[in-house]
Tab-separated table of C-alpha atoms in Angstrom:
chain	number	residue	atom	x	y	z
A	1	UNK	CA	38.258	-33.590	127.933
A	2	UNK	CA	35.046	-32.944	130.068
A	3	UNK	CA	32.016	-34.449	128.797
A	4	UNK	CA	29.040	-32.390	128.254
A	5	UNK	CA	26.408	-34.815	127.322
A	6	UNK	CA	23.294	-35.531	128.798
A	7	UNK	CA	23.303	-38.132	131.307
A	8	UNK	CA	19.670	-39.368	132.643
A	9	UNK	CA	19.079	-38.424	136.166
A	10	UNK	CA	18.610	-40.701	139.113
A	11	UNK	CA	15.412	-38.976	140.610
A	12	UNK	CA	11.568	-39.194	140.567
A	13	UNK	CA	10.455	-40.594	137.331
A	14	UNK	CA	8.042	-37.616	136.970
A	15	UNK	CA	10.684	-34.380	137.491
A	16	UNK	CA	10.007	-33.675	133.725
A	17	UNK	CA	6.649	-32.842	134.740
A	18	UNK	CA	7.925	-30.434	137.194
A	19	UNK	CA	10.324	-28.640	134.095
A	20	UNK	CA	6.827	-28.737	132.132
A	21	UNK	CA	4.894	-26.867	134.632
A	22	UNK	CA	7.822	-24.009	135.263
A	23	UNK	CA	7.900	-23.908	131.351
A	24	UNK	CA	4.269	-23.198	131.477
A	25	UNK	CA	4.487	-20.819	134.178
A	26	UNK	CA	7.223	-19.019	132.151
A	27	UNK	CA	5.652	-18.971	128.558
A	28	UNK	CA	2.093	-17.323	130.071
A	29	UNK	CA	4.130	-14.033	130.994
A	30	UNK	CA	5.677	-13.606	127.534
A	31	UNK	CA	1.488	-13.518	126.632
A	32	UNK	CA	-0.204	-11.828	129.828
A	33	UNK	CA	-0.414	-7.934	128.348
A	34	UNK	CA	-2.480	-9.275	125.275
A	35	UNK	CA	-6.055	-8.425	126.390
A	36	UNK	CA	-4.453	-5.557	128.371
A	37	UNK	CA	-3.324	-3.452	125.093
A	38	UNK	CA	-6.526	-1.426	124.891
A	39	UNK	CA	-5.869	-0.390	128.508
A	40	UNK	CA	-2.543	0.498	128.008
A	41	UNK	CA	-3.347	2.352	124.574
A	42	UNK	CA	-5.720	4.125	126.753
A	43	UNK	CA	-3.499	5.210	129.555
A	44	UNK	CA	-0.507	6.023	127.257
A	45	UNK	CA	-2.010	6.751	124.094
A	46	UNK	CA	-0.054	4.749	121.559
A	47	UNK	CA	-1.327	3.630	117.474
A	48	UNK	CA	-2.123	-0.090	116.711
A	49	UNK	CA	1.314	0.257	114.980
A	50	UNK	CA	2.836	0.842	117.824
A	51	UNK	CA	0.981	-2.351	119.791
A	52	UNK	CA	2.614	-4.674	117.291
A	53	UNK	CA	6.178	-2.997	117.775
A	54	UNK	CA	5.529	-3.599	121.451
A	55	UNK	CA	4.715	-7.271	120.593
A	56	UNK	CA	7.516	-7.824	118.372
A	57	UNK	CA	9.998	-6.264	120.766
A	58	UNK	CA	9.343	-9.821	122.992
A	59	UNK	CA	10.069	-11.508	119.640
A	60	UNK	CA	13.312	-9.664	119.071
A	61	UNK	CA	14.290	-10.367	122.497
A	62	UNK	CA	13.315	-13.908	122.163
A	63	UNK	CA	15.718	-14.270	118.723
A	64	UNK	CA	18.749	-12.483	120.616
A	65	UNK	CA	18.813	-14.808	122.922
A	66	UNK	CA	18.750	-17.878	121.257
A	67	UNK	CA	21.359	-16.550	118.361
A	68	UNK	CA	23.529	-15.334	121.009
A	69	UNK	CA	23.297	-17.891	123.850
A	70	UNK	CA	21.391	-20.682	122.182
A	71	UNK	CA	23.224	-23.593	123.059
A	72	UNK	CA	24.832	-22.626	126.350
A	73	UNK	CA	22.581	-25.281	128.137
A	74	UNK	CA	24.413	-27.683	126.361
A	75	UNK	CA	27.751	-26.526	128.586
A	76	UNK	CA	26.687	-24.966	131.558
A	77	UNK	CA	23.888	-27.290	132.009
A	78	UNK	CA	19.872	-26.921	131.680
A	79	UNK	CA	19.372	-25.926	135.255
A	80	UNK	CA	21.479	-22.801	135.490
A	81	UNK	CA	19.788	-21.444	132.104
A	82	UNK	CA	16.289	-21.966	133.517
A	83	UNK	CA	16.574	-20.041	136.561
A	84	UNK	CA	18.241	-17.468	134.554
A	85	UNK	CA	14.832	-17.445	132.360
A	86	UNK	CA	12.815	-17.503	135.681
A	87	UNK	CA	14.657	-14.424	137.147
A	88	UNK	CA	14.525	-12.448	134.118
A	89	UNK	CA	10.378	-13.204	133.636
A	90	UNK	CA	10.033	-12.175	137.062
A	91	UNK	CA	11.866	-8.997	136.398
A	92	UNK	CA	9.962	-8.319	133.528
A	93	UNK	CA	6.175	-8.691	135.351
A	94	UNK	CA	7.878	-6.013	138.002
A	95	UNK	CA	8.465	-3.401	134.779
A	96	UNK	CA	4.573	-4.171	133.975
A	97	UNK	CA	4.229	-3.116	137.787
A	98	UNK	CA	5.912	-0.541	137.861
A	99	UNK	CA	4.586	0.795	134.387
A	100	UNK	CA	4.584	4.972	133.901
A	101	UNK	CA	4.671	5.287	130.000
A	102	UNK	CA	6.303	3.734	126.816
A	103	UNK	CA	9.559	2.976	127.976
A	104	UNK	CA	8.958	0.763	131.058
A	105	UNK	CA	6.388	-1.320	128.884
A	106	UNK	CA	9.037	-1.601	125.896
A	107	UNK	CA	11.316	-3.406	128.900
A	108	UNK	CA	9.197	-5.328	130.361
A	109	UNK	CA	8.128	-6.692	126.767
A	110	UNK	CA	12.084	-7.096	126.513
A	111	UNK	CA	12.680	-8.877	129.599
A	112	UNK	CA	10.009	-11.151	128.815
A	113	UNK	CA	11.586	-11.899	125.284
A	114	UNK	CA	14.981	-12.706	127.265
A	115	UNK	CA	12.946	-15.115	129.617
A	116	UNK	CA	11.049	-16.684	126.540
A	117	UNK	CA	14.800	-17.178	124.432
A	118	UNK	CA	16.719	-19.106	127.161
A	119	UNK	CA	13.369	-21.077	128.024
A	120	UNK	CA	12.384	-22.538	124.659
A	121	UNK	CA	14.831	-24.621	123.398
A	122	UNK	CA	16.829	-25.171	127.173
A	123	UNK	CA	13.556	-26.496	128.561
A	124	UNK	CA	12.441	-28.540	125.543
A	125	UNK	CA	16.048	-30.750	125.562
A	126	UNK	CA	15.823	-30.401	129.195
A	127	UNK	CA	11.988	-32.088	129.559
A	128	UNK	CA	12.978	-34.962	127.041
A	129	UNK	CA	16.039	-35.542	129.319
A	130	UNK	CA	14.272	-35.808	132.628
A	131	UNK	CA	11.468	-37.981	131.452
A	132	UNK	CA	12.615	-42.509	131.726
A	133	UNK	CA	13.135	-43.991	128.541
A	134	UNK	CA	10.068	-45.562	128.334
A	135	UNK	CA	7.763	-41.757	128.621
A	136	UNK	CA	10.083	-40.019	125.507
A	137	UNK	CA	7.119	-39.720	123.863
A	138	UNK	CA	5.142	-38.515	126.280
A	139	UNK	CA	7.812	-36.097	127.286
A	140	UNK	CA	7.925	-34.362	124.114
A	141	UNK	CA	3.906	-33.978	123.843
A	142	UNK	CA	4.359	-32.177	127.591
A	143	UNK	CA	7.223	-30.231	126.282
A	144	UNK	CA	5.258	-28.177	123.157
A	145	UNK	CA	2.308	-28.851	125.182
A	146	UNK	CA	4.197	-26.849	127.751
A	147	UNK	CA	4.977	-24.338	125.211
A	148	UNK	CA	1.686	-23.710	123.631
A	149	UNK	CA	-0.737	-24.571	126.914
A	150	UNK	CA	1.437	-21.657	128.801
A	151	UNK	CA	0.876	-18.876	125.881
A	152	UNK	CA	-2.771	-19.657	125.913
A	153	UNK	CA	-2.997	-19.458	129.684
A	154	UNK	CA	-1.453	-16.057	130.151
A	155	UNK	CA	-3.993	-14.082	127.706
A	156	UNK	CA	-6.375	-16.216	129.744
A	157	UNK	CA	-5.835	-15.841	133.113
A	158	UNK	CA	-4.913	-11.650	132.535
A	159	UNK	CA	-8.164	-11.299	130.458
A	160	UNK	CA	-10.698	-13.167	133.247
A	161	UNK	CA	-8.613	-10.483	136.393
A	162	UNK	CA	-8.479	-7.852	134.054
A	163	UNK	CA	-12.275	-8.188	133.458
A	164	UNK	CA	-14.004	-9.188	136.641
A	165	UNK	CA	-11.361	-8.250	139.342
A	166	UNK	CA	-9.681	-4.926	140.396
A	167	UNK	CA	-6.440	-3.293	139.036
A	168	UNK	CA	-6.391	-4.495	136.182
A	169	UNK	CA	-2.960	-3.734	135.356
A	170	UNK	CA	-1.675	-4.980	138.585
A	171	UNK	CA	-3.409	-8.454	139.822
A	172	UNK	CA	-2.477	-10.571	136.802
A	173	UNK	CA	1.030	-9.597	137.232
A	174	UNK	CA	1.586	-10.050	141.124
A	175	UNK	CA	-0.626	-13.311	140.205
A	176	UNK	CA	2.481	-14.510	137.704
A	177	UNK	CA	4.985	-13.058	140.399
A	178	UNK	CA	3.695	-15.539	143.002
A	179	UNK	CA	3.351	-18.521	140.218
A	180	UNK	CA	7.098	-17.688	139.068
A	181	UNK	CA	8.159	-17.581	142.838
A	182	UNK	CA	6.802	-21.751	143.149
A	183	UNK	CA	8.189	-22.431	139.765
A	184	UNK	CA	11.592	-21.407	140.772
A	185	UNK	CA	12.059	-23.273	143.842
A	186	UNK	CA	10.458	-26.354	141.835
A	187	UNK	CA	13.229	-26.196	138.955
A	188	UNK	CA	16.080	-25.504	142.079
A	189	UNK	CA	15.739	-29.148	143.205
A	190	UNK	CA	15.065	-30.935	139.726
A	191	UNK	CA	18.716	-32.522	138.979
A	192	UNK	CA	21.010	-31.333	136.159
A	193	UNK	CA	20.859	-33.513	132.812
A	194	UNK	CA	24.410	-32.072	131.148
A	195	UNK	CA	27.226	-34.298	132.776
A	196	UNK	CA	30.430	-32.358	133.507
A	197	UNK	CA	28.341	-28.904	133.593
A	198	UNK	CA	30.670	-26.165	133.692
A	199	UNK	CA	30.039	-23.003	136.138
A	200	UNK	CA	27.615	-20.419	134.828
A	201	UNK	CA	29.574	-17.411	134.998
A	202	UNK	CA	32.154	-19.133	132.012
A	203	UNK	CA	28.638	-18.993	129.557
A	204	UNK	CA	29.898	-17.094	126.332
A	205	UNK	CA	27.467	-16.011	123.399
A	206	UNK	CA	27.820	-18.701	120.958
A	207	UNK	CA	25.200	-19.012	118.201
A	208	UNK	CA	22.947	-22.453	117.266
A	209	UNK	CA	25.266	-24.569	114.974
A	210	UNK	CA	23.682	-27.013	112.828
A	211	UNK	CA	24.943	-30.336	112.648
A	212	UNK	CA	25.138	-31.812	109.417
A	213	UNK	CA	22.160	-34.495	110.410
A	214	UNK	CA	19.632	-31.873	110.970
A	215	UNK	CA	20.164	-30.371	107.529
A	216	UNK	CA	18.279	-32.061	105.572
A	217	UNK	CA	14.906	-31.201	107.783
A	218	UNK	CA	14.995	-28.337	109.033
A	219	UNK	CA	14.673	-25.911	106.124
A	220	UNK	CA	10.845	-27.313	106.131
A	221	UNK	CA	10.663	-27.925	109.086
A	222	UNK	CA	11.569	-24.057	110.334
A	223	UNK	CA	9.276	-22.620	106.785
A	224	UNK	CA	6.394	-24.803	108.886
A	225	UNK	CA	7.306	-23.183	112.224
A	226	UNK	CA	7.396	-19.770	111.253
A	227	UNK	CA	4.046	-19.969	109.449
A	228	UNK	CA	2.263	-21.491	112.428
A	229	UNK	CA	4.015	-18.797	114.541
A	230	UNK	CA	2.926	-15.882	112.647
A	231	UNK	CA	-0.680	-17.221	112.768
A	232	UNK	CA	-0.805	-16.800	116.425
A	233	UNK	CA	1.682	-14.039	116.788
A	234	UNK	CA	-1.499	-12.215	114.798
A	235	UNK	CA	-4.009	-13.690	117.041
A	236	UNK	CA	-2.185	-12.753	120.341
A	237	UNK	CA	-1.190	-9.290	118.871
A	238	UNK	CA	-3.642	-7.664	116.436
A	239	UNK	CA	-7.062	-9.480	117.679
A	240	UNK	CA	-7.765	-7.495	120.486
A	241	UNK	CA	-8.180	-4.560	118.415
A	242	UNK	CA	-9.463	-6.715	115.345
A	243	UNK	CA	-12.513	-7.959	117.725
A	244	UNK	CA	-12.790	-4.223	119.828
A	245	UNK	CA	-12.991	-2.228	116.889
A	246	UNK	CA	-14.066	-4.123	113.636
A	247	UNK	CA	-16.656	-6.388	116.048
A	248	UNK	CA	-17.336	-4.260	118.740
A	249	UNK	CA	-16.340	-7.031	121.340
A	250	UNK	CA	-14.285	-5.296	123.937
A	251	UNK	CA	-15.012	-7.814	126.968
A	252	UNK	CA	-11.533	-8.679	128.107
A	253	UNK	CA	-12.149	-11.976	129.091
A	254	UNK	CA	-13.908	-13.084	126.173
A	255	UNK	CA	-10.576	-11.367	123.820
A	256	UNK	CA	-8.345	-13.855	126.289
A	257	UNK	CA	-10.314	-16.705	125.822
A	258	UNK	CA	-10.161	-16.620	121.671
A	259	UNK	CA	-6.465	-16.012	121.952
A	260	UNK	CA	-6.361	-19.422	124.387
A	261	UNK	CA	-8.593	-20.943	121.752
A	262	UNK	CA	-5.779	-21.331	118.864
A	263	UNK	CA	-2.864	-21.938	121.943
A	264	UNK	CA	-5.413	-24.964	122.934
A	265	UNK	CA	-6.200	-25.981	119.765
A	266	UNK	CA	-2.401	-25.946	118.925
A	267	UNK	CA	-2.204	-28.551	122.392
A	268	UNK	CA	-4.903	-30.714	120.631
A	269	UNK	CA	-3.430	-30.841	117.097
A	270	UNK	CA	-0.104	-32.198	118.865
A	271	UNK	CA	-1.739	-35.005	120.320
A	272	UNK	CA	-2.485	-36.991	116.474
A	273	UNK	CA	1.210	-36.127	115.777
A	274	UNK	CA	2.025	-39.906	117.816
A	275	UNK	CA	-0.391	-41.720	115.416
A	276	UNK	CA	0.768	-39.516	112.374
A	277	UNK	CA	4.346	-40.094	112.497
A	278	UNK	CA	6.823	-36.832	112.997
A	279	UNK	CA	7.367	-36.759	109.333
A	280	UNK	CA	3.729	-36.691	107.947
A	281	UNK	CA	2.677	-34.406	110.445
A	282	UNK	CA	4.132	-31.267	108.753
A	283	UNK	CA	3.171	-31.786	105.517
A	284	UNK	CA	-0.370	-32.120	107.298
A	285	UNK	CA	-0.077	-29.316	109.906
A	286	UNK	CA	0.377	-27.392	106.572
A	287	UNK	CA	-2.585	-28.309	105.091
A	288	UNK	CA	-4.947	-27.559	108.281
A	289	UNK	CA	-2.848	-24.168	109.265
A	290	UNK	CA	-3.766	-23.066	105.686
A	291	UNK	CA	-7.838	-23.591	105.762
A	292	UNK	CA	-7.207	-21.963	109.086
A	293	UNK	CA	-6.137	-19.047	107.515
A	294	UNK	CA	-9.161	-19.355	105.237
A	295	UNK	CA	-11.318	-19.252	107.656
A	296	UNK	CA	-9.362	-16.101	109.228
A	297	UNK	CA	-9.206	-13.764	105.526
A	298	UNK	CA	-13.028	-14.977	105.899
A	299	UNK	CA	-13.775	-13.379	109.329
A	300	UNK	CA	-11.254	-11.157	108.668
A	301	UNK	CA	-13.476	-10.295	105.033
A	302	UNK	CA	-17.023	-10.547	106.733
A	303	UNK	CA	-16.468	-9.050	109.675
A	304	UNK	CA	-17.934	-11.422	111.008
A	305	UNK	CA	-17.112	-13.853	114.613
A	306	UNK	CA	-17.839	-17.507	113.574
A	307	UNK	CA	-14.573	-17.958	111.478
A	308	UNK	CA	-12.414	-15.778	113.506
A	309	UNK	CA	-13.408	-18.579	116.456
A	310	UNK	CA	-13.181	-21.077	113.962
A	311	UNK	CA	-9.782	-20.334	112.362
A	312	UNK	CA	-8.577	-20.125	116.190
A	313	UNK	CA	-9.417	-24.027	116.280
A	314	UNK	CA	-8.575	-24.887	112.912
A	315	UNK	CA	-5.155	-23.027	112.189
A	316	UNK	CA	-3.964	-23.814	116.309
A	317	UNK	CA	-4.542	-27.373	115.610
A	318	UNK	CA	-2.285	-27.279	112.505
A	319	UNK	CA	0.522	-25.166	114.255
A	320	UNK	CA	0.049	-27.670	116.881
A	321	UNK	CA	0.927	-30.899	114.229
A	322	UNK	CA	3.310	-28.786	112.462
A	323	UNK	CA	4.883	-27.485	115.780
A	324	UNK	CA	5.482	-31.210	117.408
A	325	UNK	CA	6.505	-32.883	113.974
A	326	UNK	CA	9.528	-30.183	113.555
A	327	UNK	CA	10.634	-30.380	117.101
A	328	UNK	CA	10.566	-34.543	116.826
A	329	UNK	CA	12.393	-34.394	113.655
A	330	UNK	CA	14.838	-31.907	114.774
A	331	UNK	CA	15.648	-33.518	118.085
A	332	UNK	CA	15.727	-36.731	116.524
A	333	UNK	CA	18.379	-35.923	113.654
A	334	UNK	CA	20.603	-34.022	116.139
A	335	UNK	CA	23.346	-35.630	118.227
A	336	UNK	CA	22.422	-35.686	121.952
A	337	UNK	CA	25.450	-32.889	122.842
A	338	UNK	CA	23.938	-30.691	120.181
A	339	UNK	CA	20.677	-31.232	120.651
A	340	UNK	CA	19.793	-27.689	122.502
A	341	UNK	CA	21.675	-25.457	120.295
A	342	UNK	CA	19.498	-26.906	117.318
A	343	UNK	CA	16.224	-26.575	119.007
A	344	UNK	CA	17.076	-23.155	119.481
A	345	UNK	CA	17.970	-22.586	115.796
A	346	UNK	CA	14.499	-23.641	115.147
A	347	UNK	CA	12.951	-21.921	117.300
A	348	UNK	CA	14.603	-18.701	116.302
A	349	UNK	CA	13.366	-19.384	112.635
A	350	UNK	CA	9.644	-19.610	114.604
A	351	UNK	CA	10.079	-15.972	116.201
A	352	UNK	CA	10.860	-14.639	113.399
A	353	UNK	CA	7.505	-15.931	112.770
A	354	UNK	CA	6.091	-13.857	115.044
A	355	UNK	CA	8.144	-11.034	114.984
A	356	UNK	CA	8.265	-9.677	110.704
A	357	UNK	CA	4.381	-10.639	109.822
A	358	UNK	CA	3.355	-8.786	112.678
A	359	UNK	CA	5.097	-5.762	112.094
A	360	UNK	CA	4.101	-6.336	108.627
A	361	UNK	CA	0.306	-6.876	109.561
A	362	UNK	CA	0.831	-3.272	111.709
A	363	UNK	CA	2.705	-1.041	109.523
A	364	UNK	CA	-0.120	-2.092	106.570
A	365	UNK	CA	-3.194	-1.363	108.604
A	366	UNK	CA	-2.250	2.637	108.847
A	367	UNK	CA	-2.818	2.652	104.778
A	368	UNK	CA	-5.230	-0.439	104.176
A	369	UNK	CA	-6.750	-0.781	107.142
A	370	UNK	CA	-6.545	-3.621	109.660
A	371	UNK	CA	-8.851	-6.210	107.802
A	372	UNK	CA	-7.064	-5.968	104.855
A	373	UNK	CA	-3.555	-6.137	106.399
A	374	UNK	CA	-4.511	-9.010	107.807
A	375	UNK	CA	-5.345	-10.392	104.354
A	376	UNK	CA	-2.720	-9.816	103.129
A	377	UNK	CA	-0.817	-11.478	105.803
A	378	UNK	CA	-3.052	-14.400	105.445
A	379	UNK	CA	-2.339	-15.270	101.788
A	380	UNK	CA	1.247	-15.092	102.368
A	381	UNK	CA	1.473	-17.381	105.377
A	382	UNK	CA	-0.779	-20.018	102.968
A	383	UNK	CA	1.619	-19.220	100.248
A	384	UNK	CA	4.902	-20.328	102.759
A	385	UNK	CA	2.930	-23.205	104.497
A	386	UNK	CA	1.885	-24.465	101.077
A	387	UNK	CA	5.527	-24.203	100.160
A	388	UNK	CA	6.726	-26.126	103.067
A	389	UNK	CA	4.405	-29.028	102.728
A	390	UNK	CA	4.914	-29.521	99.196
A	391	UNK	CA	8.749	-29.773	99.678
A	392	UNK	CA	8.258	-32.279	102.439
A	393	UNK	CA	6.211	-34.355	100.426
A	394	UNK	CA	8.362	-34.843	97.461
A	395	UNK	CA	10.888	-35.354	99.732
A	396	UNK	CA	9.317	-38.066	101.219
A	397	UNK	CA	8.123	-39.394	98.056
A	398	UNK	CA	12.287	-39.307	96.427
A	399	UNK	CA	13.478	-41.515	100.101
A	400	UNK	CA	10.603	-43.704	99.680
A	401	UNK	CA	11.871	-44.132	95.539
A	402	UNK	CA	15.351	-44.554	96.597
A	403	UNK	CA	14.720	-46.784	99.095
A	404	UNK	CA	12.784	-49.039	96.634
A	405	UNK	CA	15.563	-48.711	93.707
A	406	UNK	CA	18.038	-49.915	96.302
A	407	UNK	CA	16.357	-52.739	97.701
């Protein structure tokens, strides 16, 4: 019977650093046409509605992906997947290139979905593999790190071209082209992690399973992903309009670096998750991602800047504890040879995320508006995050009681 667990590889003790930085490199693509939407809606001529579709067509693609070919990595090995995701990114930045109209922006935003789906959970197992023993901690801070810093960098970098450099709609893509290109040949010479990898080419769709030791946390755990998700799947999505329209801010650089604000702020919030303990930090990501939303229905009310900024810090710090306490718990309940495929099932629960508010948030700003769509959306991501970190603390409080009664 061929073994398909991961082994750790004999190689440089910092290759997971290498997997980090093509997971970056990866995850700013699936965000680079955020500041750009205004110049697109300009060329094309397309509703606000219509931007979210566009957004949440990544998601969908994203979701596919990992429901269809979730845990492959876990058979085929981590390698093969990656370049897979690194072709198909690169594929999608040449459909932004080549951009005439609707269609070719509805694949790219595809492509870039199919990229994002075998990255996420593939490269997460695949980081915590690489890294010695003794940097497993480390490792998984670099993996979400990866995650998050890379979708804050790509509304970044595109914003800052789009805004002070020519062709706008060109540079920031043959930028990500060339970045993809070193990232590539970076992951071809990292070694495999999966021993007994079987060829590629016998991959068959397969969906997430769930062992039976992830059960127990990852209903909370996913309710806490998907909230922090749809908080920045707003931000990266209907903000750019939000701050052009309702605020009269239409500097592209200064719409990409607000959207890197809550991706950073997400990076920060996962660095206290070491000193908080996997398990306390969703209860307390919850907390902080709701008076993050506060502070958005207040900008959001006001029209004013200050919270918007503030609920960029505030609610990306929370997603950030929230994000790195249900990827420790889930990696930690699940057996090693199963550990991809249930990273993936969480992670699909996150899309979703950022795939149904958003919609949501677009199809209600033709009749409300988009300030109070985005209300609306705000009080029911509070509602699920509250939800989520209620259920986690009784939880924790009925393990801690049993564990007393039986000692």
């Amino acid at each position: 019977m061929t073994d398909h667990r991961p082994q750790q590889p004999h190689r440089p003790r910092r290759g997971y650093l290498g997997a980090a930085a093509a997971f970056a490199v990866c995850m700013a693509g699936t965000t680079l046409p955020t500041p750009l939407y205004g110049l697109y809606q300009e060329e094309i001529g397309f509703s606000e509605l219509m931007v979210t579709v566009v957004f949440a067509i990544y998601a969908f693609g994203v979701i596919g992906v990992l429901l269809l070919v979730g845990n492959v990595s876990d058979s085929v090995g981590r390698r093969p997947v990656l370049l897979c995701g690194l072709a198909l990114a690169a594929a999608s930045a040449v459909a932004f290139l080549a951009e005439q109209g609707l269609p070719l922006l509805c694949l790219g935003r595809l492509l870039s979905g199919l990229s994002a789906g075998l990255f996420t959970g593939t490269a997460t197992a695949y980081i915590l593999e690489l890294a010695p023993p003794d940097r497993r901690s480390r490792a998984a801070f670099v993996a979400t790190a990866a995650n998050m810093g890379g979708l804050g960098l790509g509304p970044l970098l595109s914003g800052i071209l789009a805004e002070y450099a020519a062709d706008p709609l060109v540079l920031p893509f043959v930028v990500h082209l060339v970045l993809l290109a070193a990232s590539f040949t970076v992951t071809w010479f990292l070694p495999e992690t999966v021993r007994g990898a079987r060829p590629l080419r016998t991959a068959r769709p397969h969906r997430p399973t769930l062992p039976p030791e992830v059960r127990g946390v990852f209903v909370p755990a996913g309710i806490a992903a998907f909230a922090g998700f749809a908080l920045l799947g707003v931000f990266t999505s209907v903000s750019p309009a939000f701050l052009a329209e309702d605020l009269g801010i239409d500097n592209r650089a200064v719409v990409g670096l607000i959207v890197f604000t809550a991706f950073f702020a997400s990076t920060l919030g996962q660095l206290l998750v070491p000193r908080l303990g996997t398990a306390r930090a969703i209860p307390l990501g919850c907390l902080v991602l709701i008076a993050g939303l506060a502070l958005l229905a207040a900008s959001l009310a006001w029209t004013t800047l200050a919270p918007l900024v503030l609920s960029a810090l505030v609610g990306g710090a929370g997603q950030g504890m929230g994000l790195r306490g249900a990827v420790g718990e889930v990696a930690a309940a699940a057996p090693a040879e199963h550990r991809g495929g249930a990273l993936s099932a969480l992670f699909v629960v996150a899309y979703f995320g950022i795939s149904i508010p958003v919609i949501g948030v677009g199809l209600l700003s033709e009749p409300l508006g988009l300030a109070d769509a985005g209300l609306v959306f705000a009080a029911c991501m509070a509602v699920l995050a509250a939800a989520s970190g209620l259920y986690l603390l009784h939880r924790g409080r009925t393990t801690d009681d049993g564990a007393a009664r039986s000692a």
